[in-house]
mmCIF file of C-alpha atoms and ligand atoms in Angstrom:
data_model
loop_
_atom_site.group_PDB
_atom_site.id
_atom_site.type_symbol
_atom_site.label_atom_id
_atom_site.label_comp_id
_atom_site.label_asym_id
_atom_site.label_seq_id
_atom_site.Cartn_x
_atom_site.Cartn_y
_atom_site.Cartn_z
ATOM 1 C CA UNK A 1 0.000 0.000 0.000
ATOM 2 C CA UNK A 2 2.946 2.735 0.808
ATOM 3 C CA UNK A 3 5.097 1.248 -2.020
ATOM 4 C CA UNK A 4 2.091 2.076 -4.484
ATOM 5 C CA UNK A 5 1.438 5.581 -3.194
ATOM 6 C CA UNK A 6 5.122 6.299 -3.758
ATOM 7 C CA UNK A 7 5.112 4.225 -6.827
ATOM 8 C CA UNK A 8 2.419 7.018 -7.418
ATOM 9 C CA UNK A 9 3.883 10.009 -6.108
ATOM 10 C CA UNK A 10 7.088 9.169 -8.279
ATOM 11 C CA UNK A 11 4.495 8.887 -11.347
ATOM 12 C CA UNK A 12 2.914 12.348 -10.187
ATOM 13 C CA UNK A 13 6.285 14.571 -9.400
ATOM 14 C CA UNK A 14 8.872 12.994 -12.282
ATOM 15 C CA UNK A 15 6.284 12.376 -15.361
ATOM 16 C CA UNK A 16 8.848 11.255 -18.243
ATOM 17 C CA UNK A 17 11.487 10.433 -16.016
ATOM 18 C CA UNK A 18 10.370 7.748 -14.347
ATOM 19 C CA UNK A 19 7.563 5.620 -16.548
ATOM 20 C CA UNK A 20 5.335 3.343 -13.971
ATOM 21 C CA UNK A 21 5.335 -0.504 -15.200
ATOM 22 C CA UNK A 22 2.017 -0.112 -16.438
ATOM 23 C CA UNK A 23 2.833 2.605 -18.795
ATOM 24 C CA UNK A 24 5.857 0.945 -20.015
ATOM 25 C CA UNK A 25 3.643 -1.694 -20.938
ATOM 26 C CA UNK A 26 0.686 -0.284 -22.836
ATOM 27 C CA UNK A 27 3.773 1.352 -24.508
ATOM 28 C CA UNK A 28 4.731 -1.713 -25.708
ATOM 29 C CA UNK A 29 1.677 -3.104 -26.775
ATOM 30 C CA UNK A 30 1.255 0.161 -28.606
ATOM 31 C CA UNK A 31 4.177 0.309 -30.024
ATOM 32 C CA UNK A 32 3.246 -3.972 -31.443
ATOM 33 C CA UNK A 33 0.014 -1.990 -32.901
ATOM 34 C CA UNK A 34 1.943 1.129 -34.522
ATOM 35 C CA UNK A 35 4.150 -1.473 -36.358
ATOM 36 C CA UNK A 36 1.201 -2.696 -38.000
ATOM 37 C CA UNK A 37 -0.864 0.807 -38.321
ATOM 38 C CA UNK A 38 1.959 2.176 -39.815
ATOM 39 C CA UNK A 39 2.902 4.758 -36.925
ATOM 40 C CA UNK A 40 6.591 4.328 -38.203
ATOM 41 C CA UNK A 41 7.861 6.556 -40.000
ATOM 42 C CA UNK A 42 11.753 6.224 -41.756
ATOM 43 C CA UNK A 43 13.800 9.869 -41.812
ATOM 44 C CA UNK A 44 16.929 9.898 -43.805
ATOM 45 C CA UNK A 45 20.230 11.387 -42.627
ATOM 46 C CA UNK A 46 22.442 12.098 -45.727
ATOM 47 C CA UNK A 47 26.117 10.983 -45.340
ATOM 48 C CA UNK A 48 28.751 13.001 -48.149
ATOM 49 C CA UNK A 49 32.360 12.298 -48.856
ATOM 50 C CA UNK A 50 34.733 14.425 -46.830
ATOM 51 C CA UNK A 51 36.894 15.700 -49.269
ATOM 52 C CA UNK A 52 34.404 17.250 -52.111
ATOM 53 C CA UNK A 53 30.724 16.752 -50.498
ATOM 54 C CA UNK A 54 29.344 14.401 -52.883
ATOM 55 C CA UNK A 55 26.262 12.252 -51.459
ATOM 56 C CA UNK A 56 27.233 9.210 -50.147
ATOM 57 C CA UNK A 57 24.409 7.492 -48.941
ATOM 58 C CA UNK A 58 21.573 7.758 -46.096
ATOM 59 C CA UNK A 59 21.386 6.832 -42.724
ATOM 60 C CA UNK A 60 17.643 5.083 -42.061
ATOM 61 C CA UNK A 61 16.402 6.508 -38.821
ATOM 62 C CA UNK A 62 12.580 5.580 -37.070
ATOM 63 C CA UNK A 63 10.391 7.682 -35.716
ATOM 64 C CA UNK A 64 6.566 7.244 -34.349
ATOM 65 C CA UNK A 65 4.339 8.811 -35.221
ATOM 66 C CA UNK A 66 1.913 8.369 -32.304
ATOM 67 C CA UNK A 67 -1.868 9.946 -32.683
ATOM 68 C CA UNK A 68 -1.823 11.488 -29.204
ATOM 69 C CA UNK A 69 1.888 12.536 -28.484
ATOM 70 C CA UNK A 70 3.316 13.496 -32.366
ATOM 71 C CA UNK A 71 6.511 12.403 -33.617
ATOM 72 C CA UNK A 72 8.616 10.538 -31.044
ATOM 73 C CA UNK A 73 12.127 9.795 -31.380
ATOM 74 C CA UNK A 74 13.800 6.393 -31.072
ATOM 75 C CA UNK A 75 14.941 7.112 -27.318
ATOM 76 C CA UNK A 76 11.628 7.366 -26.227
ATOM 77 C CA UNK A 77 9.962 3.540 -27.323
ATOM 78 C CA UNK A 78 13.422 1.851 -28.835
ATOM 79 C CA UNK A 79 15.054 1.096 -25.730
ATOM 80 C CA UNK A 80 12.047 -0.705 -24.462
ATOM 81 C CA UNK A 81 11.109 -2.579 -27.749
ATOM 82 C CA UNK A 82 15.012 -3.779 -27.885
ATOM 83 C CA UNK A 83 14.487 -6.031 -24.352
ATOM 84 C CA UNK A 84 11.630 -7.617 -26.411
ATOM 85 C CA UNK A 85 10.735 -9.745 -29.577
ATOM 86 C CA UNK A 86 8.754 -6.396 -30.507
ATOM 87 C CA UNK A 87 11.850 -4.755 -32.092
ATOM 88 C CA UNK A 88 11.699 -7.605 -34.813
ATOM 89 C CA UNK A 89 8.505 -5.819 -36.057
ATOM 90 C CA UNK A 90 10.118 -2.892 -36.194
ATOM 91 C CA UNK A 91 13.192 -3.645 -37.987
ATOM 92 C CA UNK A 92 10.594 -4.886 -40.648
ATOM 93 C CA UNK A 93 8.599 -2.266 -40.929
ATOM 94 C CA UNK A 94 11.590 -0.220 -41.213
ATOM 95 C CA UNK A 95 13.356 -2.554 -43.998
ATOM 96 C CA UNK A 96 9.801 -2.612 -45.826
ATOM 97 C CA UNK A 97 9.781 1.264 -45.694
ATOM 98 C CA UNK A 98 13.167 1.773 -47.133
ATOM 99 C CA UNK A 99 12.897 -0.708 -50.062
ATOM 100 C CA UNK A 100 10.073 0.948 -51.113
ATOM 101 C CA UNK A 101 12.002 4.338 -50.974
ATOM 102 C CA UNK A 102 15.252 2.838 -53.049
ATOM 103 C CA UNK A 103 12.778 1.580 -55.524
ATOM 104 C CA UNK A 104 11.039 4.980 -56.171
ATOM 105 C CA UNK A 105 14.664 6.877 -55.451
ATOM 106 C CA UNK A 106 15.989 4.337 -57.970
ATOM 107 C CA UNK A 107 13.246 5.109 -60.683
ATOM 108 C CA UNK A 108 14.293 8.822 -60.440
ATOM 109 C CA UNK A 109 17.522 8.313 -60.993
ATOM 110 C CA UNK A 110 18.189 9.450 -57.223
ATOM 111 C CA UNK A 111 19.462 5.996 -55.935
ATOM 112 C CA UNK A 112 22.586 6.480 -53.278
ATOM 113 C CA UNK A 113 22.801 3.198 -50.756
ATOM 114 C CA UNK A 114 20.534 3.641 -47.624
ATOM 115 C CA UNK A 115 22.017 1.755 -43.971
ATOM 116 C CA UNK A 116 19.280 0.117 -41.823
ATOM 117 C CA UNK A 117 19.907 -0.050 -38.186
ATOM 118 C CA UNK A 118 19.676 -3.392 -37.222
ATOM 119 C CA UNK A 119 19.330 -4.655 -33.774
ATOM 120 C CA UNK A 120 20.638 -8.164 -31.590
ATOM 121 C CA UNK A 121 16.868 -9.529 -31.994
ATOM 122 C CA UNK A 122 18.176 -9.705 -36.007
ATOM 123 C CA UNK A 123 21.328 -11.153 -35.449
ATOM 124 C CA UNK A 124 19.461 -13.820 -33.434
ATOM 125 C CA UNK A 125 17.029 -14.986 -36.103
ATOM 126 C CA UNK A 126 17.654 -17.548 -38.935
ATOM 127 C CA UNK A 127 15.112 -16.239 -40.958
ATOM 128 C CA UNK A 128 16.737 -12.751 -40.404
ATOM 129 C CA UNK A 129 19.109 -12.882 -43.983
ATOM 130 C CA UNK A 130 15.990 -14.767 -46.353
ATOM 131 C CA UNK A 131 14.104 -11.555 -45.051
ATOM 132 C CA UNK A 132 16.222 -9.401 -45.841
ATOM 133 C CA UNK A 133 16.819 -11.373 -49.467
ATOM 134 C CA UNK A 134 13.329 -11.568 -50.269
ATOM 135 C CA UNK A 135 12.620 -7.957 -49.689
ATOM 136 C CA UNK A 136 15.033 -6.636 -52.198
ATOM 137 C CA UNK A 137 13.600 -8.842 -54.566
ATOM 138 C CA UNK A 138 10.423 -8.501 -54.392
ATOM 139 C CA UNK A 139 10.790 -4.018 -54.638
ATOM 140 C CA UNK A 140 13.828 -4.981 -57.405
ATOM 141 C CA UNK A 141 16.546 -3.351 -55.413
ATOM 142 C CA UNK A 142 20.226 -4.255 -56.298
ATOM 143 C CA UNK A 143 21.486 -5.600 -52.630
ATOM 144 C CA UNK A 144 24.319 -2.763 -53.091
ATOM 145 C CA UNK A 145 22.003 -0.325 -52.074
ATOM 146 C CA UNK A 146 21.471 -1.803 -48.943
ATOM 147 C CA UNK A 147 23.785 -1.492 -45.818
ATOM 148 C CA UNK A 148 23.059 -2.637 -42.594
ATOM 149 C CA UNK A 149 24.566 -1.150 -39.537
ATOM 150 C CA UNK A 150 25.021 -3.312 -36.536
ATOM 151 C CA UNK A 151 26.903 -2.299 -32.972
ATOM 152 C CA UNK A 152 29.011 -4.622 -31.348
ATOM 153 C CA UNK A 153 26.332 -5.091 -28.194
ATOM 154 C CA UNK A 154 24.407 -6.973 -31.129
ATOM 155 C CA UNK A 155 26.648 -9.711 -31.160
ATOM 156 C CA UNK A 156 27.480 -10.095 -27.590
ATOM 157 C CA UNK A 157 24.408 -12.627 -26.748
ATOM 158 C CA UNK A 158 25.331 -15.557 -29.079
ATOM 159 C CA UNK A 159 28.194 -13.845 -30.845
ATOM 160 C CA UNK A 160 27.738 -17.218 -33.054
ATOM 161 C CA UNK A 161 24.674 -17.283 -34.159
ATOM 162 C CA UNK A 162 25.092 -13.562 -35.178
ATOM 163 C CA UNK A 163 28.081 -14.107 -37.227
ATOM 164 C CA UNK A 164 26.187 -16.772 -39.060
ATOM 165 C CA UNK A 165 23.520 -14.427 -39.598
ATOM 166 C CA UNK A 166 25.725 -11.791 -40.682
ATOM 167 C CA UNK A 167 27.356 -13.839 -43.127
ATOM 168 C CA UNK A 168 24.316 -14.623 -44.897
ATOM 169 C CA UNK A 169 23.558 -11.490 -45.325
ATOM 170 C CA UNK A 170 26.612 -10.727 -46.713
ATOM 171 C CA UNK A 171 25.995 -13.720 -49.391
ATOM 172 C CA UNK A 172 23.007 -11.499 -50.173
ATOM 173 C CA UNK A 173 25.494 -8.809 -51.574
ATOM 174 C CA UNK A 174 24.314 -6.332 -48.967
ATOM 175 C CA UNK A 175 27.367 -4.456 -47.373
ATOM 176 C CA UNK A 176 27.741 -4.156 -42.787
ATOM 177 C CA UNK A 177 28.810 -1.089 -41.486
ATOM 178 C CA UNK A 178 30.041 -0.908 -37.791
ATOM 179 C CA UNK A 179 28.201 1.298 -35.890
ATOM 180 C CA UNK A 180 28.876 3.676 -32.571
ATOM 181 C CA UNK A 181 32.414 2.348 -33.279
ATOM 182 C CA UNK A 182 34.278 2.800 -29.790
ATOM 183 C CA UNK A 183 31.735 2.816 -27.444
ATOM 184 C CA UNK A 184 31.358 -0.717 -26.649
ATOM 185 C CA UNK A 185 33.113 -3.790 -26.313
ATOM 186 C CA UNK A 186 35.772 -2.950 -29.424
ATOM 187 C CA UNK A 187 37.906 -5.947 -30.073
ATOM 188 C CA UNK A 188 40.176 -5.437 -32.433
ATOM 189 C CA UNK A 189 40.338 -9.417 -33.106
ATOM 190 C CA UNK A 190 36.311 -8.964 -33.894
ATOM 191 C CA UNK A 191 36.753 -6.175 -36.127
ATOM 192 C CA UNK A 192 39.215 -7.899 -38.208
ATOM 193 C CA UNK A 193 37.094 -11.663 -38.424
ATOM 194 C CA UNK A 194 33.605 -9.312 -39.110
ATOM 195 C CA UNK A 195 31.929 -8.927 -42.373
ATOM 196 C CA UNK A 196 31.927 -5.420 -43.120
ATOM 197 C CA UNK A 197 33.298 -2.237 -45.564
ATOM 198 C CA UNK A 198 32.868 0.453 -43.492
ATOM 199 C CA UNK A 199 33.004 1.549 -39.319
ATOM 200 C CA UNK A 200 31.694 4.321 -37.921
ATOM 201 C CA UNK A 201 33.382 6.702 -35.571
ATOM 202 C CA UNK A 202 30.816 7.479 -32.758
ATOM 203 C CA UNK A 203 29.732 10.873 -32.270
ATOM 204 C CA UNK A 204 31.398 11.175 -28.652
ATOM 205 C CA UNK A 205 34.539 11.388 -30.179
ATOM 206 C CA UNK A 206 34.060 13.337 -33.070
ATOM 207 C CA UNK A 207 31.498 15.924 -31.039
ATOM 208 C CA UNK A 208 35.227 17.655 -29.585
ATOM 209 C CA UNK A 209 37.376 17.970 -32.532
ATOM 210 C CA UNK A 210 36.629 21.661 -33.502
ATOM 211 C CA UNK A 211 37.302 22.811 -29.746
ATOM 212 C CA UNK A 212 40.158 20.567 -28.815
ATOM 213 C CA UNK A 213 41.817 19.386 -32.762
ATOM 214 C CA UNK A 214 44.857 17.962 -30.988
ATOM 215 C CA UNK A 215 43.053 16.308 -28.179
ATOM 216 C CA UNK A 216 42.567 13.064 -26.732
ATOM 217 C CA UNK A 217 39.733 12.517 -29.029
ATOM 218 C CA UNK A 218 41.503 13.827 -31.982
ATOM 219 C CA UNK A 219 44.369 10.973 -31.188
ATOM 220 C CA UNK A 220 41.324 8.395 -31.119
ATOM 221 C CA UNK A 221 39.538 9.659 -34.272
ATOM 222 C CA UNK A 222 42.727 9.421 -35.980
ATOM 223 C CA UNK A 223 43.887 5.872 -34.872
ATOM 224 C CA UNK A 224 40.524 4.492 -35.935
ATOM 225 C CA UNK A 225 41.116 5.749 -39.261
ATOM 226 C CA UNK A 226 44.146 4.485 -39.830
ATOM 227 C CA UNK A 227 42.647 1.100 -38.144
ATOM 228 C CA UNK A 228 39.875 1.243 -40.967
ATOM 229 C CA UNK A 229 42.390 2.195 -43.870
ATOM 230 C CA UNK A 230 44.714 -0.753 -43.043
ATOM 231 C CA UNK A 231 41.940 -3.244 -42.834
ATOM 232 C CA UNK A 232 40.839 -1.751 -46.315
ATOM 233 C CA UNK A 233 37.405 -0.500 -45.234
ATOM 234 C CA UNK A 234 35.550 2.689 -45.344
ATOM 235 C CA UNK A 235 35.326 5.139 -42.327
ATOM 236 C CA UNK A 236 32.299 7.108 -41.714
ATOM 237 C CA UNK A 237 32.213 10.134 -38.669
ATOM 238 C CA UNK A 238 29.137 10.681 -37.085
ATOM 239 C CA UNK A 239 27.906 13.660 -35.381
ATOM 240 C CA UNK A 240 30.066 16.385 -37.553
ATOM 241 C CA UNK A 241 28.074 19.749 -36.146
ATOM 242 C CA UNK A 242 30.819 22.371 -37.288
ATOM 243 C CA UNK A 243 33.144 23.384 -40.398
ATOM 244 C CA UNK A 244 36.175 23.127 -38.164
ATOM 245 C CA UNK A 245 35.313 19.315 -37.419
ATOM 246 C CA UNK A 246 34.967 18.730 -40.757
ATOM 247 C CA UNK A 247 38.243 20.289 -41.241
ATOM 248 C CA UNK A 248 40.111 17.854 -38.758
ATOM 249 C CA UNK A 249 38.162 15.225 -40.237
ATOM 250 C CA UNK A 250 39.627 15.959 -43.772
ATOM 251 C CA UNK A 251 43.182 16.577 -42.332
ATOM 252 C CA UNK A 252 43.071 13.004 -40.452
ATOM 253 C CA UNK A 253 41.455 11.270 -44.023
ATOM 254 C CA UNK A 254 38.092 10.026 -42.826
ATOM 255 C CA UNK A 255 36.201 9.393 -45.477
ATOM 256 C CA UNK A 256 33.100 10.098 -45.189
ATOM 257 C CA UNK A 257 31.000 12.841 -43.018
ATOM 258 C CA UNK A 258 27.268 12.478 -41.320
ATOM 259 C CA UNK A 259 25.544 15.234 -39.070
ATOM 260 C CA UNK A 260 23.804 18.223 -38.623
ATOM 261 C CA UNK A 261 26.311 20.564 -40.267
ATOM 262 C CA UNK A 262 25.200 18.493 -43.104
ATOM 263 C CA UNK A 263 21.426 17.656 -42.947
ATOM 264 C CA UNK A 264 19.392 16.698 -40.078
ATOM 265 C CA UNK A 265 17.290 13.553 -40.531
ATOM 266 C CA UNK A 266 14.702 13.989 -43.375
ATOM 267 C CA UNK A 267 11.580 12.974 -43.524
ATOM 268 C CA UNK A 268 11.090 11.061 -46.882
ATOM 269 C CA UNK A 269 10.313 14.387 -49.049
ATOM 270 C CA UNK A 270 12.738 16.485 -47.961
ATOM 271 C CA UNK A 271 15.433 14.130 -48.440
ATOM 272 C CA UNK A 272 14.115 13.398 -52.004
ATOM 273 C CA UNK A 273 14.933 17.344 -52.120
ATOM 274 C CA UNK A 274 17.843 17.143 -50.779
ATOM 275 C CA UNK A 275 19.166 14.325 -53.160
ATOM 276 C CA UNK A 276 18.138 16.080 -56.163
ATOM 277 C CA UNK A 277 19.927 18.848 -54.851
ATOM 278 C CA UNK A 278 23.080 17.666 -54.238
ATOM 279 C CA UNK A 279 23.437 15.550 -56.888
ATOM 280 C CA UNK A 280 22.687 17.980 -59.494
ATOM 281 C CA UNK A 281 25.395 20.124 -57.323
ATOM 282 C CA UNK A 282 27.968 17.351 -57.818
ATOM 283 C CA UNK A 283 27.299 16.328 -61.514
ATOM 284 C CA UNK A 284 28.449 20.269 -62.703
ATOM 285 C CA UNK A 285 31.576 19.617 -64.328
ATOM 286 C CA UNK A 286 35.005 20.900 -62.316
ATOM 287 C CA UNK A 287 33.523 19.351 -59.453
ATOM 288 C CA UNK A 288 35.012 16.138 -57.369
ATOM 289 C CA UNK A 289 32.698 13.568 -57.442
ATOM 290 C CA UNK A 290 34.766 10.966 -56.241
ATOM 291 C CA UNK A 291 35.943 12.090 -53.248
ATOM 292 C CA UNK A 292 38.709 10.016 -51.492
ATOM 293 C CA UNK A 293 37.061 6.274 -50.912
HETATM 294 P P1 LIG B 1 22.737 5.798 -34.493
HETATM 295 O O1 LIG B 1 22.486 4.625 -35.353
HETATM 296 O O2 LIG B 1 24.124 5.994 -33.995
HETATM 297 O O3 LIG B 1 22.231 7.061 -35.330
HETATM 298 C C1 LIG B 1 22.808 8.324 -35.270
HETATM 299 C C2 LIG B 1 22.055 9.225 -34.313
HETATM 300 O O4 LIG B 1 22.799 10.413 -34.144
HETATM 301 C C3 LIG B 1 20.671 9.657 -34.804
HETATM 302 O O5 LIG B 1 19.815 9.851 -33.674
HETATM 303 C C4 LIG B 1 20.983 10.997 -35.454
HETATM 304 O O6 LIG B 1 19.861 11.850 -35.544
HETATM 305 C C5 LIG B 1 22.002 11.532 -34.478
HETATM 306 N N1 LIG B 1 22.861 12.532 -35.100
HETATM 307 C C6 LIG B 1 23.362 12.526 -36.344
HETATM 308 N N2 LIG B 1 24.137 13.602 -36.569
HETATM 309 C C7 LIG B 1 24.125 14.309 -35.420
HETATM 310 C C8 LIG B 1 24.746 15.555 -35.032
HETATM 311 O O7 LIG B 1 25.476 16.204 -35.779
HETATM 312 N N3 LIG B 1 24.509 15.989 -33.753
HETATM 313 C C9 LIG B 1 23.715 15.278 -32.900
HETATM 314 N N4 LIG B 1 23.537 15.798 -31.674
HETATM 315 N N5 LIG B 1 23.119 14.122 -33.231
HETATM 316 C C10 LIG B 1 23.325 13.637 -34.485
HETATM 317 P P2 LIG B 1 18.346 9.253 -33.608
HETATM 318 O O8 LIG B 1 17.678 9.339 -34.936
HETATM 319 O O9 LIG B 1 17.685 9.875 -32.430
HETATM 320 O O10 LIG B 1 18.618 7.720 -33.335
HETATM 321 C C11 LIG B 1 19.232 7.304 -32.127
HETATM 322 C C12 LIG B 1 19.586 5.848 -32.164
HETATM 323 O O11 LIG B 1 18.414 5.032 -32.242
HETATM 324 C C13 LIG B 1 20.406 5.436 -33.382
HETATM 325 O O12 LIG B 1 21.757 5.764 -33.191
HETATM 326 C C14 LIG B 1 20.173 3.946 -33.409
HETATM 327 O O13 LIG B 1 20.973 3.289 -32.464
HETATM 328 C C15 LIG B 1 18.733 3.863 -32.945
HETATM 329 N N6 LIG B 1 17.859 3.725 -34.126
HETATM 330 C C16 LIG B 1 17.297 4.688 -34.894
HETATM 331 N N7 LIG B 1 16.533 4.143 -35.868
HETATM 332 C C17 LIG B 1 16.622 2.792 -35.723
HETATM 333 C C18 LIG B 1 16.045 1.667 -36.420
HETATM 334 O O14 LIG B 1 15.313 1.800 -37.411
HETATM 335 N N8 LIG B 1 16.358 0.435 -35.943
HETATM 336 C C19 LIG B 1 17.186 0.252 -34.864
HETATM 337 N N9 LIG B 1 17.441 -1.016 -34.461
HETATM 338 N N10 LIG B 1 17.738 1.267 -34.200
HETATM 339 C C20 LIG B 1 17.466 2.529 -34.623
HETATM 340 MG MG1 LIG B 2 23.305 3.833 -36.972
HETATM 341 MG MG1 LIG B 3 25.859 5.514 -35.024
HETATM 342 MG MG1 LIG B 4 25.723 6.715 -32.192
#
């Protein structure tokens, strides 16, 4: 009886903060309902090369759009649907969204490869990599176009399973990309046996390099690339906010840039804009195209 009045009082004083069980639950079930209802919504973060600014690709990035409380971003209902079977459903939705979005993007001649977070439920399902095969199939989508980003916390559970799941994904001809690089368990022994052409530099250590360009962070940004360039894959920053991190960025020889100072996350319109945009930019003759990777 006390424990439920502070449960309440908690509830009452710290809304947000602290979410009572119940509500964390009809969240769930909610969010098992939005999947189908489609609530979920795919924004696209453009990625460029760092030397020249040509479009690289997208980053696919949820959001819910829930009737009552608008858009939400993935911190608010992600870390809950990732301790359950729930996040399978989204992955899907997500991968179903983005095909369909290559296929138009491809029709218009807009086509640059789009990465699809991907999550440790994945990794631990057989069926996972036929999924994934099917769908580009079935929208005609080369599996080039397709990238999926997985952390290193994915493979932790049955590190086993997900490298067998990995590797058939890989037979697909879709490309792996390393994400939050740094921030977890990094084994350089994992890195090296792993499927994938390209890591990504979290945004922790890149968010510092305008203020402090010789820093500790700076040292890390730049052993990471040289990690990447001697294992002969493709290095992507995240989080580049300013001109003078982009600047560091170009000095040290990352390849390839992703963050506000670029674009925000689009919604699917706006980064049709943006593509047209920028491509037409990068197709006017004297300009570098190619960039560095
Ligand atoms: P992430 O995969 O590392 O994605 C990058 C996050 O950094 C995105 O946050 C993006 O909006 C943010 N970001 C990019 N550039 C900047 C910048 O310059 N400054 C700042 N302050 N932030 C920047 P978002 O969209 O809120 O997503 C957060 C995380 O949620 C993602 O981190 C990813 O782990 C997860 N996530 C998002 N969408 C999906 C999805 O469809 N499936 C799965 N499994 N996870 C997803
Ligand atoms: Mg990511
Ligand atoms: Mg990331
Ligand atoms: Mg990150």
């Amino acid at each position: 009886y006390a424990a439920k009045e502070a449960g309440d009082l908690v509830a009452v004083f710290r809304p947000g903060l602290q979410q009572s069980v119940p509500s964390r639950l009809s969240l769930l079930a909610e969010l098992r309902g939005a999947t189908q209802r489609g609530e979920l919504e795919v924004h696209y973060q453009p990625q460029v090369a760092v030397v020249g600014g040509a479009p690289r690709g997208m980053e696919a990035l949820v959001r819910w759009r829930h009737p009552q409380r608008g858009l939400l971003p993935p911190a608010e209902f992600l870390p809950l649907a990732e301790r359950t079977a729930v996040m399978r459903s989204v992955t899907s939705a997500v991968l179903e969204q983005v095909l369909g979005q290559l296929a138009v993007w491809q029709q218009a001649g807009l086509a640059v490869p789009v990465a699809v977070n991907v999550s440790l439920h994945d990794l631990a399902d057989p069926a996972f990599a036929g999924r994934v095969r099917d769908g580009l199939r079935d929208h005609g989508v080369p599996p080039d176009l397709l990238t999926l980003e997985i952390t290193e916390e994915a493979l932790v559970g049955d590190p086993g399973r997900a490298l067998a799941t990995l590797d058939a994904c890989r037979a697909t001809g879709v490309e792996l990309s390393l994400d939050d690089f740094g921030t977890g368990h990094s084994s350089l022994l994992r890195l090296k046996r792993l499927p994938v052409s390209e890591v990504k530099i979290d945004r922790s250590f890149v968010r510092s390099l305008d203020e402090a360009p010789d820093g500790p962070d700076a040292a890390i940004v730049r052993s990471v690339v040289e990690l990447t360039r001697g294992l002969g894959l493709r290095c992507v920053a995240e989080g580049v906010e300013t001109r003078r991190a982009l600047a560091v960025l170009r000095r040290i020889g990352c390849d390839v840039a992703q963050g506000f100072l670029v674009a925000r996350p689009l919604p699917s319109g706006e980064a049709t804009e943006w593509l047209r945009g920028a491509l037409a930019r990068g197709s006017r003759p004297g300009e570098d195209r190619a960039g560095r990777s």
